[in-house]
């Protein structure tokens, strides 16, 4: 194990975020605002100032600060609402710096929750505004934070590019604190890629400057980094001294993220030394402070540490328990009381899987102990035989005979246990296969799909046996309705949610006789929320979906309609589309025409609005594509990166002239080649229809 490096790859760089307000704006109001985070001025005081200030720019800054205070207290939803309010007000009064600052903080809060895609989008949006208004200081801050996120994704070269740009800006503005922050993070990147000498030189320079300036926050972070280097070079006492002093500095500043990171680092040190009880105490501290900071990425990391420690101690029950906590936080797995058939399978699957794994681990441990005892006993018998001589040969034979009987008994016991495990495994497998048959029953038969859409394909690749993704089709009043949907989670939990969502779609069309895609999604959302609200616990599950309605017209001179991008589409088939997060792509004349979805899921959402229905007239040869995000989010390729929408568009354009069946084959091959030996990240569903 290499302590520190795995930790730094996910969470290093917290110092710079805590220093974000340094030089955010040149307004004197900053000195009032910055105190709110550290509790020097109450939230009530901020609210009073917002209600009584007559300057809109000041109100924007106060809203941002109030959002920070709310996030600091763990009121995540409230902080997001305040930031969105600040963005709208700043846009209304054309206060571009305020817009960029609020968007930046929205990205930072998303990053703390582990939503890295949203964070990256917000950082890029903030950077574009700052470049447009020539806000060099703002660019420096945003570039530095993007570098931190690049480190989180393991993109060292990109992180160094961001940091080099940020460092040049901060040097031009003589921002000493910012320079030290960037140099610290550059050192971390060099440490990650094995350039330890560069890392040491840079950290020592930052440490020297921060000591002169008395900058305790920077000193704390640099000490943490140097502790890793000293531990790797077998200077353990120095490593512990630096790490403990870093923790004390973070504690004096009530920096929960810093305390959690340093506790995790010390935990790894003690794990390396085999002192697991001390490691557990530090893991407790790390988890407590991660929860206080609402830092899900740190919490995720420390659950994994917990599981590893108990596994090393041989306590497999607790190791399994914390590995389940890790998986639950990672995958956002929630239980449901609906879909009774699949719910029963889920409970049975989880309980039996747990019993099976614990039993297996205990059997392995017991078997090793037995084998070790057998070896010791055999050695003792051999020594006894040699020392006693041939006269005690009969005694040796007696012991040997008893040893043979015991071994045979143990082998019979192991064989019986193996048989039980195999039977349990078969029961679980059969249960999941039955769940697959249940889910297959709610999917439209491919024969029916071909009947209504002969020039089409469906690429459906569940991550597990059952899936959260599904495709759906209905025929109503001369309209062919079809969709590609992605429910929360995958595997058994995702399949449970899909049953509720499919039921909502079916009722919206069959019971309420709706055919307009936007109205169908509105009604489906209403049904899904109603079903989930019957639970005693709050359930926030739902789905993303692209829903189309296709009607073939006998008159090819139908009305010409424009899509949201202003491109006129006409022909002998009328297409209507509405979406929740999932877009619609239409290929025409070698180009992809994209219609974006509403940015709200089918499920609980704070600011719900009716879904928009877009209407187009298609031409012969047009190809419709709808899909979930599993294909684009798959990691792979030479550098293990996401496939992304840009490459997906190139792929579809490259196969557009092929027959639909061949398109499906080529798209599937492209996915498998990109994935390589990596695990499939999510369910995949792609639907293509040629007019």
XYZ file of C-alpha atoms in Angstrom:
691
model
C 0.000 0.000 0.000
C 1.215 3.462 -0.782
C -0.388 5.741 1.856
C -1.287 9.225 0.808
C -1.186 8.931 -2.941
C -4.635 7.340 -3.215
C -5.952 9.962 -0.806
C -4.424 12.882 -2.646
C -5.766 11.638 -5.985
C -9.315 12.251 -4.758
C -9.346 15.105 -2.260
C -6.168 17.215 -2.354
C -6.455 20.916 -2.963
C -9.001 21.741 -0.264
C -6.876 24.662 0.912
C -7.454 26.681 -2.216
C -11.233 26.338 -1.991
C -11.215 27.582 1.601
C -9.312 30.620 0.355
C -11.645 31.290 -2.586
C -12.957 34.671 -1.407
C -9.466 36.139 -1.289
C -9.632 38.856 -3.950
C -12.992 37.640 -5.389
C -14.138 41.225 -5.772
C -12.444 44.527 -5.077
C -15.508 45.845 -3.298
C -15.098 46.777 0.385
C -18.226 44.742 1.099
C -16.047 41.605 0.906
C -14.717 42.174 4.414
C -18.252 41.928 5.770
C -19.184 38.926 3.618
C -16.159 36.740 4.283
C -16.867 36.520 8.008
C -20.167 34.656 7.594
C -18.553 31.329 6.780
C -16.550 31.313 9.994
C -19.462 32.321 12.188
C -18.355 35.882 12.991
C -21.632 37.265 11.597
C -24.903 35.340 11.904
C -27.096 34.168 9.064
C -29.806 36.433 10.456
C -27.464 39.395 9.991
C -26.927 38.464 6.365
C -30.670 38.117 5.818
C -31.212 41.550 7.409
C -28.614 43.135 5.117
C -30.207 41.542 2.028
C -33.613 42.948 2.941
C -32.283 46.444 3.641
C -29.618 47.032 0.988
C -30.629 49.126 -2.042
C -27.724 48.047 -4.273
C -28.431 45.033 -6.469
C -24.751 44.127 -6.792
C -24.462 44.058 -2.992
C -27.567 41.854 -2.802
C -25.956 39.403 -5.221
C -22.852 39.169 -3.032
C -24.943 38.774 0.112
C -27.005 35.992 -1.496
C -23.803 34.148 -2.413
C -22.526 34.497 1.133
C -25.838 33.355 2.594
C -25.701 30.301 0.284
C -22.226 29.523 1.630
C -23.474 29.799 5.196
C -26.404 27.466 4.407
C -24.094 24.934 2.760
C -21.738 25.178 5.766
C -24.701 24.198 8.005
C -25.542 21.245 5.735
C -28.626 22.882 4.165
C -27.640 21.873 0.647
C -31.029 22.401 -1.018
C -31.355 25.889 0.475
C -27.840 26.852 -0.643
C -28.635 25.798 -4.226
C -31.834 27.874 -4.222
C -29.944 30.938 -2.949
C -27.248 30.569 -5.605
C -29.807 30.251 -8.394
C -31.524 33.363 -7.046
C -28.170 35.189 -7.030
C -27.470 34.124 -10.632
C -30.868 35.383 -11.829
C -30.503 38.729 -10.018
C -26.941 39.202 -11.309
C -28.073 38.453 -14.877
C -30.994 40.902 -14.558
C -28.693 43.753 -13.489
C -25.883 42.645 -15.894
C -23.454 42.044 -13.014
C -21.221 39.546 -14.847
C -18.727 39.059 -12.004
C -21.585 38.142 -9.707
C -22.958 35.644 -12.246
C -19.547 33.975 -12.584
C -18.998 33.865 -8.802
C -22.411 32.309 -8.099
C -21.985 29.719 -10.874
C -18.509 28.921 -9.553
C -19.851 28.244 -6.058
C -22.661 26.141 -7.471
C -19.997 23.995 -9.123
C -17.987 23.760 -5.914
C -21.027 22.596 -3.924
C -21.727 19.998 -6.648
C -18.111 18.822 -6.424
C -18.422 18.393 -2.657
C -21.467 16.170 -3.224
C -19.481 14.068 -5.710
C -21.365 15.376 -8.775
C -18.218 16.021 -10.818
C -19.909 16.369 -14.211
C -22.104 19.218 -12.956
C -19.125 20.826 -11.248
C -17.058 20.756 -14.451
C -19.903 22.293 -16.478
C -20.313 25.127 -13.965
C -16.561 25.823 -13.840
C -16.392 26.021 -17.645
C -19.429 28.336 -17.724
C -17.879 30.604 -15.064
C -14.550 30.650 -16.946
C -16.246 31.651 -20.219
C -17.872 34.642 -18.501
C -14.593 35.666 -16.864
C -12.747 35.495 -20.186
C -15.471 37.549 -21.870
C -15.225 40.383 -19.295
C -11.426 40.044 -18.978
C -11.608 39.151 -15.270
C -8.053 37.850 -14.867
C -8.277 37.244 -11.121
C -11.501 35.307 -11.536
C -9.907 33.225 -14.298
C -7.011 32.401 -11.990
C -9.321 31.099 -9.285
C -11.467 29.075 -11.668
C -8.470 27.545 -13.474
C -6.973 26.495 -10.149
C -10.196 24.790 -9.084
C -10.501 23.065 -12.481
C -6.993 21.763 -11.891
C -8.150 20.268 -8.599
C -11.017 18.522 -10.393
C -8.628 17.257 -13.092
C -6.482 15.697 -10.332
C -9.652 14.041 -9.019
C -10.148 12.458 -12.446
C -6.488 11.414 -12.699
C -5.774 13.804 -15.605
C -2.356 15.018 -14.474
C -1.324 16.693 -17.744
C -4.546 18.680 -17.964
C -4.218 19.714 -14.308
C -0.710 21.069 -14.966
C -2.013 23.060 -17.961
C -4.687 24.696 -15.780
C -2.196 25.391 -12.991
C 0.398 26.917 -15.328
C -2.207 29.365 -16.667
C -3.412 30.168 -13.154
C 0.143 30.648 -11.848
C 0.959 33.154 -14.602
C -2.167 35.181 -13.777
C -1.448 35.195 -10.030
C 2.151 36.256 -10.572
C 1.008 39.124 -12.798
C -1.307 40.273 -9.971
C 1.303 39.662 -7.216
C -1.193 37.374 -5.447
C 1.209 35.657 -3.025
C -1.456 33.539 -1.329
C -2.777 32.362 -4.686
C 0.743 31.605 -5.950
C 1.393 29.367 -2.938
C -1.912 27.558 -3.381
C -1.180 26.795 -7.042
C 2.452 25.771 -6.342
C 1.198 23.387 -3.647
C -1.180 21.700 -6.068
C 1.479 21.553 -8.825
C 3.685 19.713 -6.334
C 0.888 17.204 -5.703
C 0.620 16.496 -9.443
C 4.380 15.931 -9.697
C 4.111 13.569 -6.733
C 1.322 11.659 -8.479
C 3.344 11.121 -11.659
C 6.467 10.058 -9.768
C 8.509 13.279 -10.032
C 9.210 13.380 -6.303
C 12.278 15.640 -6.446
C 10.292 18.374 -8.198
C 7.491 17.929 -5.680
C 9.852 18.293 -2.714
C 11.495 21.444 -4.139
C 8.122 23.066 -4.781
C 6.683 22.117 -1.386
C 9.768 23.354 0.457
C 9.515 26.695 -1.360
C 5.808 27.035 -0.484
C 6.548 26.043 3.114
C 9.335 28.658 3.369
C 7.127 31.469 2.002
C 4.113 30.516 4.116
C 6.266 30.483 7.293
C 7.451 34.012 6.487
C 3.893 35.222 5.894
C 2.466 33.306 8.852
C -0.107 31.651 6.575
C -1.250 28.756 8.786
C -3.671 27.261 6.250
C -0.954 26.853 3.639
C 1.455 25.512 6.252
C -1.136 22.869 7.213
C -1.607 21.682 3.637
C 2.113 21.615 2.821
C 2.837 19.693 6.023
C 0.281 17.113 4.956
C 1.974 16.689 1.589
C 5.471 16.536 3.079
C 4.243 13.910 5.551
C 3.455 11.629 2.602
C 6.904 12.122 1.103
C 8.668 11.477 4.431
C 6.650 8.336 5.058
C 7.445 7.014 1.578
C 11.150 7.644 2.243
C 10.988 5.740 5.606
C 11.331 8.899 7.735
C 8.312 7.866 9.805
C 8.810 10.144 12.820
C 8.966 13.229 10.602
C 5.890 12.028 8.733
C 3.850 11.662 11.927
C 5.083 14.995 13.324
C 4.112 16.903 10.182
C 0.725 15.170 9.886
C -0.177 15.801 13.558
C 0.812 19.462 13.336
C -1.263 19.803 10.139
C -4.271 18.328 11.986
C -3.863 20.779 14.888
C -3.787 23.751 12.501
C -6.968 22.555 10.744
C -8.595 22.013 14.135
C -7.780 25.561 15.274
C -9.506 26.869 12.117
C -12.495 24.467 12.428
C -11.548 23.186 8.967
C -13.477 19.883 8.971
C -12.276 18.894 5.502
C -8.659 19.387 6.560
C -9.182 17.386 9.768
C -10.849 14.571 7.839
C -8.057 14.427 5.239
C -5.266 14.394 7.845
C -7.054 11.745 9.937
C -7.375 9.569 6.796
C -3.675 10.067 6.069
C -2.638 9.059 9.609
C -5.012 6.106 9.361
C -3.170 4.864 6.274
C 0.182 5.326 8.037
C -0.912 3.106 10.952
C -2.413 0.555 8.557
C 0.960 0.312 6.840
C 2.584 -0.312 10.248
C -0.036 -2.949 11.142
C -1.444 -0.932 14.086
C -5.082 -1.476 13.163
C -6.694 -0.300 16.431
C -5.086 3.123 16.073
C -6.059 3.130 12.409
C -9.712 2.487 13.355
C -9.710 5.397 15.823
C -8.413 7.730 13.117
C -10.921 6.378 10.569
C -13.700 7.232 13.065
C -12.348 10.774 13.281
C -12.089 11.067 9.490
C -15.682 9.910 8.959
C -17.040 12.236 11.662
C -15.349 15.315 10.184
C -16.326 14.337 6.602
C -19.965 14.202 7.728
C -19.605 17.591 9.469
C -18.338 19.051 6.175
C -20.968 17.220 4.069
C -18.035 15.992 1.939
C -19.318 12.818 0.241
C -16.058 12.096 -1.600
C -14.149 12.004 1.717
C -16.894 9.924 3.334
C -16.761 7.455 0.444
C -12.979 7.145 0.776
C -13.115 6.545 4.535
C -15.827 3.877 4.304
C -13.446 2.033 1.999
C -10.629 2.486 4.550
C -12.879 1.059 7.287
C -13.628 -2.015 5.213
C -9.927 -2.587 4.470
C -8.940 -2.270 8.153
C -11.487 -4.822 9.344
C -10.522 -7.167 6.516
C -6.880 -6.959 7.627
C -7.991 -7.699 11.235
C -9.959 -10.733 10.040
C -13.320 -9.300 11.112
C -15.099 -10.087 7.870
C -18.585 -9.230 9.125
C -17.643 -5.623 9.815
C -15.546 -5.478 6.658
C -18.586 -6.548 4.670
C -20.812 -4.040 6.530
C -18.620 -1.066 5.652
C -18.099 -2.266 2.090
C -21.904 -2.184 1.773
C -21.946 1.383 3.159
C -19.364 2.258 0.527
C -21.408 0.714 -2.284
C -24.633 2.328 -1.063
C -23.085 5.799 -1.043
C -21.379 5.222 -4.398
C -24.345 3.902 -6.272
C -27.091 5.841 -4.438
C -29.033 2.609 -3.865
C -32.443 3.110 -2.295
C -35.065 0.565 -1.246
C -38.702 0.652 -2.437
C -41.898 -0.898 -1.128
C -43.474 -1.041 -4.594
C -43.146 -3.778 -7.196
C -43.652 -6.545 -4.640
C -42.296 -9.330 -6.818
C -38.933 -7.693 -7.492
C -38.759 -6.276 -3.950
C -38.932 -9.805 -2.542
C -36.166 -10.880 -4.885
C -34.030 -7.928 -3.826
C -34.368 -8.656 -0.101
C -33.706 -12.334 -0.627
C -30.747 -11.594 -2.875
C -29.132 -9.143 -0.453
C -29.621 -11.261 2.703
C -28.467 -14.494 1.086
C -25.555 -12.795 -0.650
C -24.448 -11.352 2.688
C -24.789 -14.702 4.474
C -22.991 -16.448 1.634
C -20.066 -14.029 1.610
C -19.700 -13.991 5.409
C -19.946 -17.803 5.556
C -17.375 -18.163 2.821
C -14.930 -15.775 4.519
C -15.369 -17.504 7.892
C -14.915 -20.934 6.304
C -11.748 -19.757 4.605
C -10.398 -18.387 7.896
C -11.384 -21.570 9.791
C -9.899 -23.794 7.100
C -6.584 -21.914 7.238
C -6.525 -22.269 11.050
C -7.227 -25.990 10.755
C -4.533 -26.486 8.152
C -2.061 -24.537 10.293
C -2.957 -26.652 13.345
C -2.563 -29.825 11.279
C 0.914 -28.806 10.175
C 1.963 -28.071 13.777
C 0.575 -31.357 15.038
C 2.303 -33.313 12.286
C 5.591 -31.622 13.157
C 5.180 -32.518 16.828
C 4.444 -36.137 15.910
C 7.555 -36.283 13.744
C 9.740 -34.911 16.565
C 8.214 -37.372 19.003
C 8.888 -40.234 16.584
C 12.552 -39.285 16.116
C 13.244 -38.778 19.832
C 11.442 -41.860 21.087
C 12.724 -44.333 18.521
C 11.367 -47.352 16.838
C 9.930 -48.640 20.093
C 7.119 -46.051 19.922
C 6.278 -46.714 16.285
C 2.908 -48.149 17.249
C 2.005 -44.914 19.083
C 2.891 -42.888 15.992
C 0.740 -45.127 13.801
C -2.150 -44.675 16.251
C -1.895 -40.898 16.069
C -1.516 -41.027 12.307
C -4.671 -43.105 12.034
C -6.635 -40.618 14.145
C -5.256 -37.762 12.062
C -6.503 -39.507 8.934
C -9.989 -39.903 10.426
C -10.082 -36.221 11.448
C -8.899 -35.069 8.026
C -11.515 -37.173 6.287
C -14.177 -35.766 8.598
C -12.993 -32.229 7.843
C -13.023 -32.909 4.117
C -16.576 -34.231 4.375
C -17.578 -31.088 6.280
C -15.940 -28.821 3.686
C -17.652 -30.722 0.872
C -21.011 -30.346 2.629
C -20.446 -26.608 3.157
C -19.413 -26.246 -0.478
C -22.626 -27.956 -1.513
C -24.683 -25.536 0.647
C -22.906 -22.532 -0.845
C -23.469 -23.818 -4.372
C -27.168 -24.406 -3.650
C -27.545 -20.897 -2.211
C -25.724 -19.460 -5.208
C -28.064 -21.348 -7.538
C -31.128 -20.053 -5.636
C -29.873 -16.478 -5.895
C -29.037 -16.878 -9.582
C -32.434 -18.427 -10.272
C -34.137 -15.564 -8.407
C -32.308 -12.933 -10.434
C -33.054 -14.806 -13.666
C -36.727 -14.837 -12.683
C -36.520 -11.094 -12.066
C -35.106 -10.786 -15.581
C -38.116 -12.651 -16.984
C -40.437 -10.294 -15.079
C -38.654 -7.248 -16.496
C -38.581 -8.747 -20.002
C -42.346 -9.138 -19.777
C -42.817 -5.369 -19.396
C -40.560 -4.561 -22.381
C -42.262 -4.434 -25.802
C -41.464 -7.525 -27.931
C -38.997 -6.807 -30.733
C -41.472 -8.392 -33.143
C -43.984 -5.693 -32.220
C -41.345 -2.974 -32.583
C -40.492 -4.195 -36.092
C -44.192 -4.307 -36.970
C -44.603 -0.581 -36.379
C -41.007 0.549 -37.021
C -39.531 -1.803 -39.634
C -36.455 0.388 -40.255
C -35.226 0.497 -36.668
C -32.914 -1.074 -34.100
C -32.692 -1.247 -30.301
C -29.297 -1.727 -28.654
C -30.028 -2.796 -25.066
C -27.090 -3.758 -22.822
C -27.912 -4.027 -19.085
C -24.922 -3.712 -16.752
C -26.296 -6.550 -14.637
C -28.857 -9.287 -15.282
C -31.686 -6.804 -14.659
C -31.501 -3.101 -15.447
C -32.644 0.407 -14.623
C -32.707 1.338 -18.327
C -35.665 0.269 -20.447
C -37.232 0.904 -23.839
C -40.987 1.377 -24.256
C -43.558 1.501 -27.093
C -47.321 1.963 -27.457
C -49.643 2.509 -30.432
C -52.486 4.942 -29.798
C -54.848 6.810 -32.155
C -52.630 6.381 -35.206
C -49.478 7.454 -33.337
C -46.441 5.275 -32.605
C -45.099 6.210 -29.160
C -41.586 5.029 -28.286
C -39.013 5.957 -25.632
C -35.594 5.245 -24.122
C -35.496 5.709 -20.341
C -32.919 5.582 -17.551
C -34.156 4.981 -13.981
C -32.203 5.703 -10.810
C -29.555 3.030 -10.222
C -29.014 -0.245 -12.061
C -29.338 -3.944 -11.255
C -32.180 -4.987 -8.933
C -32.786 -1.488 -7.403
C -32.928 0.107 -10.861
C -35.288 -2.599 -12.091
C -37.605 -1.918 -9.152
C -37.822 1.753 -10.088
C -38.378 0.855 -13.755
C -41.518 -1.129 -12.861
C -43.040 1.961 -11.231
C -42.044 4.208 -14.166
C -43.308 1.830 -16.869
C -46.588 1.598 -15.001
C -46.777 5.425 -15.019
C -46.211 5.597 -18.798
C -48.772 2.857 -19.478
C -51.421 4.524 -17.330
C -50.798 7.948 -18.894
C -51.516 6.506 -22.367
C -53.999 3.702 -21.699
C -56.003 5.101 -18.768
C -55.774 8.843 -19.427
C -55.597 8.441 -23.256
C -52.763 10.953 -23.731
C -50.654 11.000 -26.921
C -48.843 14.344 -26.629
C -45.308 13.507 -25.310
C -45.121 16.499 -22.954
C -48.510 15.711 -21.437
C -47.564 12.034 -21.085
C -44.420 12.977 -19.135
C -46.386 15.394 -16.925
C -48.909 12.683 -16.053
C -46.186 10.019 -15.589
C -44.345 12.286 -13.164
C -47.570 12.811 -11.220
C -48.159 9.043 -11.001
C -44.556 8.205 -10.034
C -44.436 10.827 -7.278
C -47.809 9.657 -5.972
C -46.579 6.052 -5.786
C -43.339 6.955 -4.004
C -45.096 9.257 -1.512
C -46.944 6.235 -0.146
C -43.666 5.138 1.430
C -42.990 6.128 5.044
C -39.478 7.159 3.989
C -38.670 9.917 1.528
C -37.933 8.446 -1.907
C -36.242 10.644 -4.497
C -35.925 8.052 -7.251
C -37.204 8.648 -10.772
C -36.024 8.538 -14.360
C -34.580 10.441 -17.315
C -36.335 9.789 -20.625
C -36.578 10.735 -24.317
C -40.162 10.170 -25.579
C -41.240 10.378 -29.234
C -44.592 10.277 -31.031
C -44.424 9.377 -34.731
C -47.366 9.729 -37.130
C -47.114 9.071 -40.858
C -49.080 11.548 -43.004
C -50.560 10.748 -46.408
C -50.091 14.388 -47.496
C -46.437 15.239 -47.892
C -47.185 18.992 -48.098
C -47.854 19.301 -44.396
C -47.163 22.366 -42.220
C -43.573 23.475 -41.884
C -42.414 23.748 -38.270
C -39.159 24.998 -36.769
C -37.246 23.219 -34.012
C -35.664 25.168 -31.124
C -32.473 25.780 -33.132
C -34.435 27.445 -35.975
C -33.885 24.648 -38.510
C -36.950 24.002 -40.701
C -37.951 20.326 -40.989
C -40.711 19.124 -43.354
C -41.787 15.851 -44.951
C -44.384 13.104 -44.867
C -43.989 12.042 -41.244
C -44.772 14.148 -38.178
C -42.597 13.707 -35.097
C -43.333 15.029 -31.608
C -40.738 14.844 -28.820
C -40.449 15.662 -25.117
C -37.605 14.753 -22.810
C -36.387 14.728 -19.224
C -32.625 15.272 -19.444
C -32.287 12.918 -22.466
C -32.129 14.749 -25.857
C -33.358 13.912 -29.370
C -30.877 13.643 -32.265
C -32.010 13.617 -35.916
C -29.505 13.010 -38.727
C -30.387 14.825 -41.960
C -28.110 15.453 -44.936
C -25.031 14.358 -43.003
C -25.675 16.629 -40.001
C -27.025 16.012 -36.505
C -29.926 18.259 -35.460
C -30.191 18.201 -31.673
C -33.254 19.073 -29.576
C -32.468 19.405 -25.880
C -34.673 18.045 -23.109
C -36.115 19.782 -20.057
C -33.543 19.815 -17.253
C -35.784 18.071 -14.735
C -36.272 14.342 -14.013
C -39.459 12.322 -13.808
C -39.646 12.443 -10.040
C -39.353 14.900 -7.179
C -37.845 18.235 -8.225
C -37.937 21.611 -6.471
C -38.983 23.833 -9.387
C -41.203 21.589 -11.488
C -42.476 22.917 -14.828
C -44.589 21.302 -17.573
C -42.542 19.321 -20.078
C -42.192 20.926 -23.510
C -43.459 19.136 -26.622
C -41.546 19.898 -29.849
C -43.133 19.128 -33.230
C -41.245 18.458 -36.490
C -42.029 17.300 -39.999
C -39.534 14.717 -41.150
C -38.194 13.892 -44.598
C -37.554 10.513 -46.104
C -34.114 9.290 -45.072
C -34.065 11.138 -41.748
C -32.787 9.003 -38.850
C -34.065 9.477 -35.279
C -31.825 8.541 -32.328
C -32.827 8.515 -28.656
C -30.665 7.033 -25.908
C -29.701 6.957 -22.241
C -26.363 8.215 -20.884
C -24.722 4.800 -20.371
C -22.906 4.755 -23.732
C -21.459 8.272 -23.440
C -20.424 7.827 -19.773
C -18.513 4.573 -20.337
C -14.814 4.728 -19.438
C -12.342 3.168 -21.840
C -9.929 3.796 -24.665
C -6.160 4.088 -24.249
C -6.413 6.645 -21.409
C -9.462 5.240 -19.620
C -11.604 8.339 -20.260
C -15.327 8.760 -20.871
C -16.639 8.219 -24.406
C -18.630 11.510 -24.295
C -21.292 12.968 -26.609
C -18.809 14.341 -29.161
C -17.438 10.884 -29.987
C -20.937 9.387 -29.924
C -22.064 11.874 -32.588
C -19.043 10.994 -34.754
C -19.888 7.307 -34.414
C -23.523 7.786 -35.481
C -22.496 9.931 -38.453
C -20.008 7.247 -39.528
C -22.709 4.523 -39.670
C -25.675 6.616 -40.891
C -25.664 5.135 -44.407
C -25.640 1.517 -43.186
C -28.794 -0.606 -42.811
C -30.275 -0.322 -39.323
C -29.367 -3.888 -38.320
C -25.736 -3.258 -39.313
C -25.788 0.080 -37.467
C -26.708 -1.764 -34.275
C -23.848 -4.228 -34.772
C -21.266 -1.490 -35.463
C -22.412 0.640 -32.497
C -22.247 -2.401 -30.212
C -18.729 -3.254 -31.447
C -17.611 0.348 -30.913
C -18.849 0.193 -27.311
C -17.107 -3.112 -26.559
C -13.837 -1.972 -28.177
C -13.895 1.268 -26.179
C -14.704 -0.528 -22.900
C -12.001 -3.123 -23.380
C -11.226 -4.894 -20.103
C -12.852 -2.213 -17.956
C -16.112 -2.854 -16.114
C -19.324 -1.629 -17.777
C -20.249 1.500 -15.837
C -24.019 1.668 -16.409
C -26.899 0.234 -18.410
C -26.910 1.140 -22.135
C -29.975 1.750 -24.321
C -29.859 3.232 -27.851
C -32.896 3.381 -30.204
C -32.558 4.272 -33.898
C -35.412 4.767 -36.412
C -35.026 5.577 -40.116
C -37.914 7.346 -41.919
